[in-house]
């Protein structure tokens, strides 16, 4: 299932990628519905009958069809903005299964979330706690809260996507958490429902998860002694995927490890996976515009660019690049680059490819933080998105048009 080769040609489920390119053009993001479902089920079923909620991290890929797919499977959601909440609602997701993370929740966003009765706010500072309290009072509501604790563990991932060190802006310092819970318990407009942490993304080593979990459980012990009871424990997201040769912890082993950390406790467990649910369910389909021989290297210039998939430029991230059709010509090394006017505009460097001008390439593992981080830089129109379900393609976002690009702009007379 997912992405597979048939007679030397790359398919998504039962659809040839070349036929998608022909019908919808390139660059286009292509997602396998079967892979999305399979990944969700791996996490979900690993809990057996222990109470839990998988809260898909919307930021990884917020397309409505993807949110709707997870909602239909019973998923909850982790959001970080009012826009993400509105997407969840528009896609048929439930506010009551949605947790709201992020260090900078605005007054409007807090009001919106309270109006829709979200599951809880993952509170990231004492000022935020006071703001939520004041808004809840003014709306004559009780705000469900969970404190996002910064457990100060090293996630051993790329520094830009590590969040659980005390030098990061995220969460409340471990030592201050109890005090904040105490403060919350004295405010009738706040209802303490949980505890939360998230230490970083694309973690491949299980150890930092275990360290964070034991620090959180220590706090749960202390809270119990203070008479503060919680409904749930949210261990955040961060499970990595294989881009190249990584061997990340499997969803099943990850969930089993979390349940083992609970020990005698029976709390509901929340997790917030993003990348592990969607990353390997998507590819970016692109066409080679030109092959160019530079002074000391060859370039394959494609019609996708850093504005479509910024991970290589931003994090030096590796995405495997494969020709859609295999050719029996001598492979050569290419820097695979886009048309954007920046030297950082590359999708892969020094890749051995047997290709000719006009060939299609698939940039793998692009389902997470691909389209969601895309931009219109260089006034490029953002790609179409297709969801494949066995032998059927659904256009889940049409290619942007020039009129959409300039919509909202006007001349200053
Ligand atoms: N929960 C919270 C509070 C988060 O901040 C994140 C991701 C997640 C869950 C989901 O993490 P995941 O399971 O996807 O690792 N743009 C970067 C990744 C940034 C992640 C930000 N937070 C990239 O392309 O690698």
Short mmCIF file of C-alpha atoms and ligand atoms in Angstrom, two decimals:
data_model
loop_
_atom_site.label_atom_id
_atom_site.label_comp_id
_atom_site.label_asym_id
_atom_site.label_seq_id
_atom_site.Cartn_x
_atom_site.Cartn_y
_atom_site.Cartn_z
CA UNK A 1 0.00 0.00 0.00
CA UNK A 2 1.06 3.63 0.20
CA UNK A 3 3.76 4.36 -2.35
CA UNK A 4 4.90 1.36 -4.36
CA UNK A 5 6.50 0.46 -7.70
CA UNK A 6 4.69 -1.44 -10.43
CA UNK A 7 6.69 -2.34 -13.56
CA UNK A 8 9.32 0.23 -12.70
CA UNK A 9 6.83 3.02 -12.20
CA UNK A 10 5.97 4.75 -8.92
CA UNK A 11 2.36 4.52 -7.76
CA UNK A 12 0.35 5.92 -4.90
CA UNK A 13 -1.84 3.00 -3.90
CA UNK A 14 -3.28 1.90 -7.29
CA UNK A 15 -2.75 5.17 -9.14
CA UNK A 16 0.31 5.86 -11.30
CA UNK A 17 1.92 9.17 -10.27
CA UNK A 18 2.46 9.90 -13.97
CA UNK A 19 -1.30 9.92 -14.50
CA UNK A 20 -1.73 12.37 -11.62
CA UNK A 21 0.88 14.67 -13.19
CA UNK A 22 -0.91 14.44 -16.51
CA UNK A 23 -4.30 15.28 -15.08
CA UNK A 24 -3.44 17.81 -12.39
CA UNK A 25 -0.03 19.14 -13.41
CA UNK A 26 3.02 19.66 -11.20
CA UNK A 27 4.16 20.47 -8.57
CA UNK A 28 1.49 18.57 -6.66
CA UNK A 29 1.35 17.03 -3.22
CA UNK A 30 -0.02 13.48 -3.29
CA UNK A 31 -1.26 11.70 -0.15
CA UNK A 32 -2.16 8.07 0.42
CA UNK A 33 -5.37 7.73 2.41
CA UNK A 34 -4.56 4.13 3.34
CA UNK A 35 -1.28 5.23 4.93
CA UNK A 36 -2.98 7.96 6.97
CA UNK A 37 -5.50 5.45 8.30
CA UNK A 38 -2.85 2.83 8.96
CA UNK A 39 -0.66 5.24 10.95
CA UNK A 40 -3.58 6.50 13.03
CA UNK A 41 -4.67 2.94 13.79
CA UNK A 42 -1.15 2.00 14.90
CA UNK A 43 -1.16 4.69 17.60
CA UNK A 44 -4.80 4.27 18.52
CA UNK A 45 -4.87 0.50 18.89
CA UNK A 46 -1.64 0.41 20.91
CA UNK A 47 -3.57 1.78 23.91
CA UNK A 48 -5.87 -1.28 23.94
CA UNK A 49 -8.63 -0.41 26.41
CA UNK A 50 -6.69 2.25 28.32
CA UNK A 51 -8.54 5.60 28.09
CA UNK A 52 -6.77 7.80 25.60
CA UNK A 53 -7.12 10.41 22.90
CA UNK A 54 -4.83 10.79 19.89
CA UNK A 55 -4.77 14.54 19.20
CA UNK A 56 -3.41 15.01 15.68
CA UNK A 57 -1.08 18.05 15.56
CA UNK A 58 -2.85 20.11 12.91
CA UNK A 59 0.25 22.14 12.01
CA UNK A 60 1.84 19.11 10.35
CA UNK A 61 -0.76 19.18 7.59
CA UNK A 62 -3.96 21.17 8.03
CA UNK A 63 -5.74 20.29 4.77
CA UNK A 64 -9.45 19.91 5.53
CA UNK A 65 -9.64 16.47 3.92
CA UNK A 66 -6.84 15.23 6.13
CA UNK A 67 -8.41 16.67 9.28
CA UNK A 68 -11.74 15.18 8.23
CA UNK A 69 -10.13 11.77 7.73
CA UNK A 70 -8.73 11.83 11.26
CA UNK A 71 -11.99 13.18 12.70
CA UNK A 72 -13.83 10.25 11.10
CA UNK A 73 -11.41 7.86 12.80
CA UNK A 74 -12.29 9.46 16.15
CA UNK A 75 -9.18 11.59 16.47
CA UNK A 76 -8.81 14.67 18.62
CA UNK A 77 -6.64 17.61 17.60
CA UNK A 78 -3.75 19.70 18.90
CA UNK A 79 -4.03 23.28 17.66
CA UNK A 80 -1.84 26.35 18.05
CA UNK A 81 -4.05 29.11 16.64
CA UNK A 82 -7.61 30.27 16.12
CA UNK A 83 -7.18 29.48 12.44
CA UNK A 84 -6.36 25.86 13.25
CA UNK A 85 -9.44 25.64 15.51
CA UNK A 86 -11.61 26.94 12.70
CA UNK A 87 -10.11 24.40 10.33
CA UNK A 88 -10.85 21.57 12.77
CA UNK A 89 -14.48 22.72 13.04
CA UNK A 90 -14.80 23.19 9.27
CA UNK A 91 -13.48 19.65 8.77
CA UNK A 92 -16.03 18.09 11.14
CA UNK A 93 -13.66 17.72 14.11
CA UNK A 94 -14.88 18.22 17.65
CA UNK A 95 -13.81 21.17 19.80
CA UNK A 96 -14.39 18.95 22.83
CA UNK A 97 -11.54 16.74 21.61
CA UNK A 98 -9.19 19.67 20.88
CA UNK A 99 -6.29 20.88 23.00
CA UNK A 100 -4.87 24.35 22.42
CA UNK A 101 -1.06 24.66 22.70
CA UNK A 102 1.27 27.57 21.91
CA UNK A 103 3.09 30.30 23.81
CA UNK A 104 1.24 33.31 22.41
CA UNK A 105 -2.52 32.74 22.52
CA UNK A 106 -4.25 36.06 21.80
CA UNK A 107 -7.35 37.31 23.59
CA UNK A 108 -9.45 36.66 20.51
CA UNK A 109 -8.14 33.13 20.19
CA UNK A 110 -8.86 32.38 23.86
CA UNK A 111 -12.39 33.75 23.49
CA UNK A 112 -12.98 31.68 20.35
CA UNK A 113 -11.74 28.53 22.07
CA UNK A 114 -13.91 29.16 25.15
CA UNK A 115 -16.93 29.81 22.97
CA UNK A 116 -16.48 26.42 21.34
CA UNK A 117 -15.79 24.59 24.62
CA UNK A 118 -12.45 23.04 23.72
CA UNK A 119 -11.05 20.16 25.76
CA UNK A 120 -8.34 22.31 27.34
CA UNK A 121 -5.77 25.07 27.05
CA UNK A 122 -2.20 23.85 27.35
CA UNK A 123 -1.01 26.87 29.34
CA UNK A 124 2.57 27.97 28.71
CA UNK A 125 3.11 30.84 31.22
CA UNK A 126 1.69 32.43 34.35
CA UNK A 127 0.66 35.53 32.39
CA UNK A 128 -1.28 33.34 30.02
CA UNK A 129 -2.99 31.65 32.97
CA UNK A 130 -4.11 35.05 34.27
CA UNK A 131 -5.31 36.11 30.83
CA UNK A 132 -7.39 32.94 30.40
CA UNK A 133 -8.81 33.40 33.90
CA UNK A 134 -9.84 37.01 33.21
CA UNK A 135 -11.46 36.17 29.86
CA UNK A 136 -13.28 33.15 31.29
CA UNK A 137 -14.64 35.34 34.13
CA UNK A 138 -15.83 37.98 31.69
CA UNK A 139 -17.60 35.27 29.65
CA UNK A 140 -19.01 33.65 32.80
CA UNK A 141 -17.35 30.40 31.81
CA UNK A 142 -14.94 27.98 33.39
CA UNK A 143 -11.79 27.41 31.36
CA UNK A 144 -10.31 23.89 31.35
CA UNK A 145 -6.55 24.12 31.74
CA UNK A 146 -3.48 21.93 31.68
CA UNK A 147 -0.01 23.28 32.37
CA UNK A 148 2.59 22.63 29.69
CA UNK A 149 5.66 21.77 31.67
CA UNK A 150 9.13 22.15 30.24
CA UNK A 151 10.86 19.05 31.58
CA UNK A 152 14.36 20.27 30.60
CA UNK A 153 15.41 17.18 28.68
CA UNK A 154 17.52 17.14 25.56
CA UNK A 155 15.46 15.74 22.68
CA UNK A 156 18.68 15.25 20.65
CA UNK A 157 17.04 16.48 17.49
CA UNK A 158 17.67 19.47 15.22
CA UNK A 159 18.01 22.61 17.44
CA UNK A 160 15.22 24.40 15.54
CA UNK A 161 12.71 21.68 16.41
CA UNK A 162 13.82 20.93 19.97
CA UNK A 163 11.44 22.42 22.52
CA UNK A 164 11.96 20.77 25.89
CA UNK A 165 15.19 22.40 27.06
CA UNK A 166 15.08 25.18 29.62
CA UNK A 167 16.67 27.46 27.03
CA UNK A 168 13.58 27.04 24.79
CA UNK A 169 10.61 29.41 24.92
CA UNK A 170 8.12 26.59 25.47
CA UNK A 171 6.26 25.57 28.58
CA UNK A 172 6.58 26.46 32.26
CA UNK A 173 9.85 25.63 34.02
CA UNK A 174 9.56 22.31 35.79
CA UNK A 175 10.30 23.91 39.18
CA UNK A 176 7.50 26.48 38.80
CA UNK A 177 4.78 24.13 37.65
CA UNK A 178 3.43 23.22 41.10
CA UNK A 179 3.14 26.85 42.07
CA UNK A 180 1.15 27.56 38.92
CA UNK A 181 -1.21 24.67 39.63
CA UNK A 182 -1.69 26.06 43.12
CA UNK A 183 -2.48 29.46 41.65
CA UNK A 184 -4.98 27.91 39.21
CA UNK A 185 -6.74 25.99 41.97
CA UNK A 186 -7.60 29.25 43.73
CA UNK A 187 -9.37 30.66 40.70
CA UNK A 188 -12.95 29.47 40.22
CA UNK A 189 -12.99 30.41 36.53
CA UNK A 190 -10.25 27.83 35.90
CA UNK A 191 -10.67 24.07 36.05
CA UNK A 192 -7.50 22.03 36.17
CA UNK A 193 -7.89 18.98 33.94
CA UNK A 194 -4.41 17.87 32.96
CA UNK A 195 -0.67 18.17 32.61
CA UNK A 196 1.20 18.43 29.34
CA UNK A 197 4.66 18.38 27.80
CA UNK A 198 6.17 18.33 24.33
CA UNK A 199 9.93 18.11 24.03
CA UNK A 200 10.60 18.34 20.33
CA UNK A 201 10.00 16.88 16.93
CA UNK A 202 11.53 14.11 14.80
CA UNK A 203 12.85 12.28 17.86
CA UNK A 204 14.47 9.02 16.93
CA UNK A 205 15.89 8.10 20.34
CA UNK A 206 13.26 6.78 22.82
CA UNK A 207 15.29 7.89 25.86
CA UNK A 208 14.29 11.58 25.95
CA UNK A 209 10.61 10.54 25.84
CA UNK A 210 11.21 8.29 28.84
CA UNK A 211 13.05 11.04 30.75
CA UNK A 212 10.26 13.52 30.09
CA UNK A 213 7.60 10.99 31.08
CA UNK A 214 9.26 10.24 34.40
CA UNK A 215 9.63 13.93 35.21
CA UNK A 216 5.94 14.46 34.44
CA UNK A 217 4.94 11.49 36.61
CA UNK A 218 6.97 12.96 39.46
CA UNK A 219 4.85 16.11 39.19
CA UNK A 220 1.66 14.04 39.08
CA UNK A 221 2.77 12.46 42.39
CA UNK A 222 3.38 15.87 43.91
CA UNK A 223 0.09 17.26 42.64
CA UNK A 224 -1.72 14.32 44.20
CA UNK A 225 -0.09 15.14 47.54
CA UNK A 226 -1.33 18.74 47.14
CA UNK A 227 -4.86 17.42 46.57
CA UNK A 228 -4.89 18.40 42.89
CA UNK A 229 -6.43 15.68 40.73
CA UNK A 230 -6.05 15.52 36.97
CA UNK A 231 -8.19 13.87 34.31
CA UNK A 232 -5.48 13.39 31.73
CA UNK A 233 -1.75 13.37 31.06
CA UNK A 234 -0.66 14.72 27.67
CA UNK A 235 2.76 13.50 26.54
CA UNK A 236 2.82 15.69 23.41
CA UNK A 237 4.07 14.69 19.98
CA UNK A 238 7.49 14.24 18.48
CA UNK A 239 7.74 10.63 17.30
CA UNK A 240 10.11 10.68 14.34
CA UNK A 241 9.79 9.01 10.96
CA UNK A 242 12.26 7.46 8.56
CA UNK A 243 13.47 9.99 6.01
CA UNK A 244 16.71 8.19 5.21
CA UNK A 245 18.22 5.64 7.56
CA UNK A 246 16.67 6.64 10.87
CA UNK A 247 15.13 3.87 12.96
CA UNK A 248 12.64 5.78 15.11
CA UNK A 249 10.64 4.18 17.88
CA UNK A 250 7.48 2.53 16.51
CA UNK A 251 4.10 3.97 17.49
CA UNK A 252 3.30 0.73 19.32
CA UNK A 253 6.50 0.72 21.37
CA UNK A 254 6.13 4.42 22.07
CA UNK A 255 2.60 4.03 23.43
CA UNK A 256 3.56 0.93 25.47
CA UNK A 257 6.42 2.87 27.03
CA UNK A 258 4.10 5.72 28.00
CA UNK A 259 1.60 3.34 29.57
CA UNK A 260 4.41 1.69 31.53
CA UNK A 261 5.36 5.11 32.94
CA UNK A 262 1.85 5.59 34.30
CA UNK A 263 2.46 2.83 36.84
CA UNK A 264 -0.39 2.75 39.34
CA UNK A 265 -2.17 5.71 37.76
CA UNK A 266 -5.21 5.32 35.56
CA UNK A 267 -5.35 8.73 33.90
CA UNK A 268 -6.49 9.18 30.36
CA UNK A 269 -3.42 9.57 28.12
CA UNK A 270 -3.28 12.18 25.38
CA UNK A 271 -0.64 12.25 22.66
CA UNK A 272 -0.13 14.84 19.93
CA UNK A 273 1.56 13.16 16.97
CA UNK A 274 1.84 15.15 13.76
CA UNK A 275 4.70 13.97 11.55
CA UNK A 276 4.32 10.29 12.45
CA UNK A 277 0.70 10.36 11.24
CA UNK A 278 1.17 12.16 7.93
CA UNK A 279 4.88 12.42 7.04
CA UNK A 280 5.27 9.24 5.07
CA UNK A 281 1.77 9.40 3.66
CA UNK A 282 2.72 12.17 1.25
CA UNK A 283 5.10 12.99 -1.57
CA UNK A 284 5.74 16.09 -3.62
CA UNK A 285 5.42 15.31 -7.32
CA UNK A 286 7.54 17.54 -9.54
CA UNK A 287 8.90 17.70 -13.08
CA UNK A 288 12.43 18.41 -14.28
CA UNK A 289 12.39 21.64 -16.29
CA UNK A 290 16.07 21.66 -17.23
CA UNK A 291 19.26 19.73 -16.71
CA UNK A 292 22.20 22.09 -16.45
CA UNK A 293 25.90 21.49 -16.35
CA UNK A 294 27.51 24.00 -13.96
CA UNK A 295 31.23 24.66 -13.60
CA UNK A 296 31.76 21.87 -11.09
CA UNK A 297 28.36 20.21 -10.67
CA UNK A 298 25.19 19.26 -12.46
CA UNK A 299 21.81 20.70 -11.61
CA UNK A 300 18.37 19.22 -12.09
CA UNK A 301 16.12 22.27 -12.10
CA UNK A 302 12.61 21.23 -11.11
CA UNK A 303 9.27 23.01 -10.99
CA UNK A 304 8.99 22.68 -7.19
CA UNK A 305 11.05 24.94 -4.94
CA UNK A 306 11.85 25.98 -1.39
CA UNK A 307 8.53 27.83 -1.21
CA UNK A 308 6.72 24.51 -1.71
CA UNK A 309 8.90 22.42 0.63
CA UNK A 310 11.20 24.47 2.84
CA UNK A 311 12.57 21.71 5.07
CA UNK A 312 15.83 21.14 3.14
CA UNK A 313 16.59 24.88 3.02
CA UNK A 314 15.56 25.52 6.62
CA UNK A 315 16.89 22.49 8.47
CA UNK A 316 19.19 20.93 5.92
CA UNK A 317 16.65 18.11 6.03
CA UNK A 318 17.01 15.05 3.83
CA UNK A 319 14.14 13.98 1.60
CA UNK A 320 14.73 10.99 -0.63
CA UNK A 321 14.17 11.86 -4.29
CA UNK A 322 13.16 9.16 -6.76
CA UNK A 323 12.35 9.27 -10.46
CA UNK A 324 8.73 8.30 -11.08
CA UNK A 325 9.83 6.07 -14.00
CA UNK A 326 13.06 4.15 -13.85
CA UNK A 327 15.37 4.70 -16.82
CA UNK A 328 18.24 2.48 -17.84
CA UNK A 329 20.70 5.28 -18.51
CA UNK A 330 23.91 6.07 -16.68
CA UNK A 331 23.10 7.69 -13.35
CA UNK A 332 24.73 11.05 -12.60
CA UNK A 333 24.99 13.24 -9.54
CA UNK A 334 22.68 16.25 -9.47
CA UNK A 335 21.84 19.06 -7.11
CA UNK A 336 18.06 19.10 -7.30
CA UNK A 337 17.10 22.77 -7.19
CA UNK A 338 14.04 24.96 -7.76
CA UNK A 339 13.46 28.15 -9.75
CA UNK A 340 13.57 30.47 -6.70
CA UNK A 341 16.26 33.14 -6.66
CA UNK A 342 18.19 31.94 -3.62
CA UNK A 343 21.17 29.62 -3.33
CA UNK A 344 19.33 27.94 -0.44
CA UNK A 345 16.66 26.82 -2.88
CA UNK A 346 17.49 23.14 -3.05
CA UNK A 347 15.44 20.01 -2.42
CA UNK A 348 18.40 17.65 -2.41
CA UNK A 349 22.14 17.86 -3.03
CA UNK A 350 24.43 15.50 -4.88
CA UNK A 351 21.73 12.93 -5.67
CA UNK A 352 22.49 10.04 -8.00
CA UNK A 353 19.70 9.98 -10.58
CA UNK A 354 19.08 8.41 -14.00
CA UNK A 355 16.97 11.18 -15.48
CA UNK A 356 16.32 13.29 -18.55
CA UNK A 357 14.71 16.70 -18.96
CA UNK A 358 10.94 16.44 -18.58
CA UNK A 359 11.06 13.45 -16.21
CA UNK A 360 8.91 13.35 -13.10
CA UNK A 361 10.45 13.10 -9.65
CA UNK A 362 8.85 12.22 -6.32
CA UNK A 363 10.19 13.96 -3.23
CA UNK A 364 9.38 11.47 -0.52
CA UNK A 365 8.22 11.86 3.09
CA UNK A 366 6.68 15.25 2.37
CA UNK A 367 3.28 14.78 4.00
CA UNK A 368 4.26 16.63 7.18
CA UNK A 369 5.47 20.23 7.31
CA UNK A 370 5.44 20.37 3.51
CA UNK A 371 2.34 22.19 2.27
CA UNK A 372 1.75 23.57 5.78
CA UNK A 373 5.00 25.57 5.62
CA UNK A 374 4.66 26.60 1.99
CA UNK A 375 4.64 30.24 0.92
CA UNK A 376 4.15 32.39 -2.16
CA UNK A 377 7.76 33.58 -2.25
CA UNK A 378 8.74 34.72 -5.75
CA UNK A 379 4.97 35.01 -6.41
CA UNK A 380 4.81 31.30 -7.00
CA UNK A 381 1.37 29.70 -6.91
CA UNK A 382 1.05 27.03 -4.29
CA UNK A 383 0.73 23.39 -5.44
CA UNK A 384 -2.42 21.34 -5.77
CA UNK A 385 -3.05 18.55 -3.26
CA UNK A 386 -4.49 15.16 -4.15
CA UNK A 387 -5.68 12.40 -1.86
CA UNK A 388 -5.54 8.92 -3.36
CA UNK A 389 -7.95 6.28 -2.16
CA UNK A 390 -7.09 2.97 -3.82
CA UNK A 391 -7.72 3.71 -7.54
CA UNK A 392 -9.46 7.06 -7.06
CA UNK A 393 -7.98 10.57 -6.83
CA UNK A 394 -9.61 13.39 -4.93
CA UNK A 395 -8.49 16.95 -5.58
CA UNK A 396 -8.39 18.17 -1.96
CA UNK A 397 -6.90 21.56 -2.79
CA UNK A 398 -6.81 23.03 -6.23
CA UNK A 399 -3.71 24.72 -7.55
CA UNK A 400 -3.63 28.39 -6.63
CA UNK A 401 -4.39 30.93 -9.35
CA UNK A 402 -2.86 34.32 -9.99
CA UNK A 403 -6.12 36.03 -8.99
CA UNK A 404 -6.07 34.24 -5.64
CA UNK A 405 -2.47 35.31 -5.21
CA UNK A 406 -3.25 39.03 -5.43
CA UNK A 407 -6.66 38.83 -3.80
CA UNK A 408 -6.78 41.31 -0.95
CA UNK A 409 -4.14 43.59 -2.42
CA UNK A 410 -4.99 47.02 -3.79
CA UNK A 411 -3.21 50.05 -5.18
CA UNK A 412 -2.57 53.12 -3.02
CA UNK A 413 -4.17 55.89 -5.11
N1 LIG B 1 2.55 19.25 19.97
C1 LIG B 1 3.14 20.46 20.03
C2 LIG B 1 2.86 21.33 21.14
C3 LIG B 1 4.02 20.83 19.00
O1 LIG B 1 4.61 22.03 19.06
C4 LIG B 1 4.27 19.96 17.91
C5 LIG B 1 5.19 20.34 16.83
C6 LIG B 1 3.61 18.72 17.90
C7 LIG B 1 2.77 18.39 18.95
C8 LIG B 1 3.79 17.73 16.78
O2 LIG B 1 5.09 17.28 16.71
P1 LIG B 1 5.44 16.05 15.71
O3 LIG B 1 4.70 14.84 16.22
O4 LIG B 1 5.00 16.43 14.37
O5 LIG B 1 6.89 15.93 15.82
N2 LIG B 1 8.60 22.30 11.02
C9 LIG B 1 9.40 21.30 11.68
C10 LIG B 1 8.69 20.65 12.83
C11 LIG B 1 8.17 21.63 13.85
C12 LIG B 1 7.36 20.98 14.95
C13 LIG B 1 6.66 21.98 15.77
N3 LIG B 1 5.85 21.43 16.82
C14 LIG B 1 9.88 20.29 10.64
O6 LIG B 1 9.55 20.44 9.46
O7 LIG B 1 10.62 19.36 10.98
#
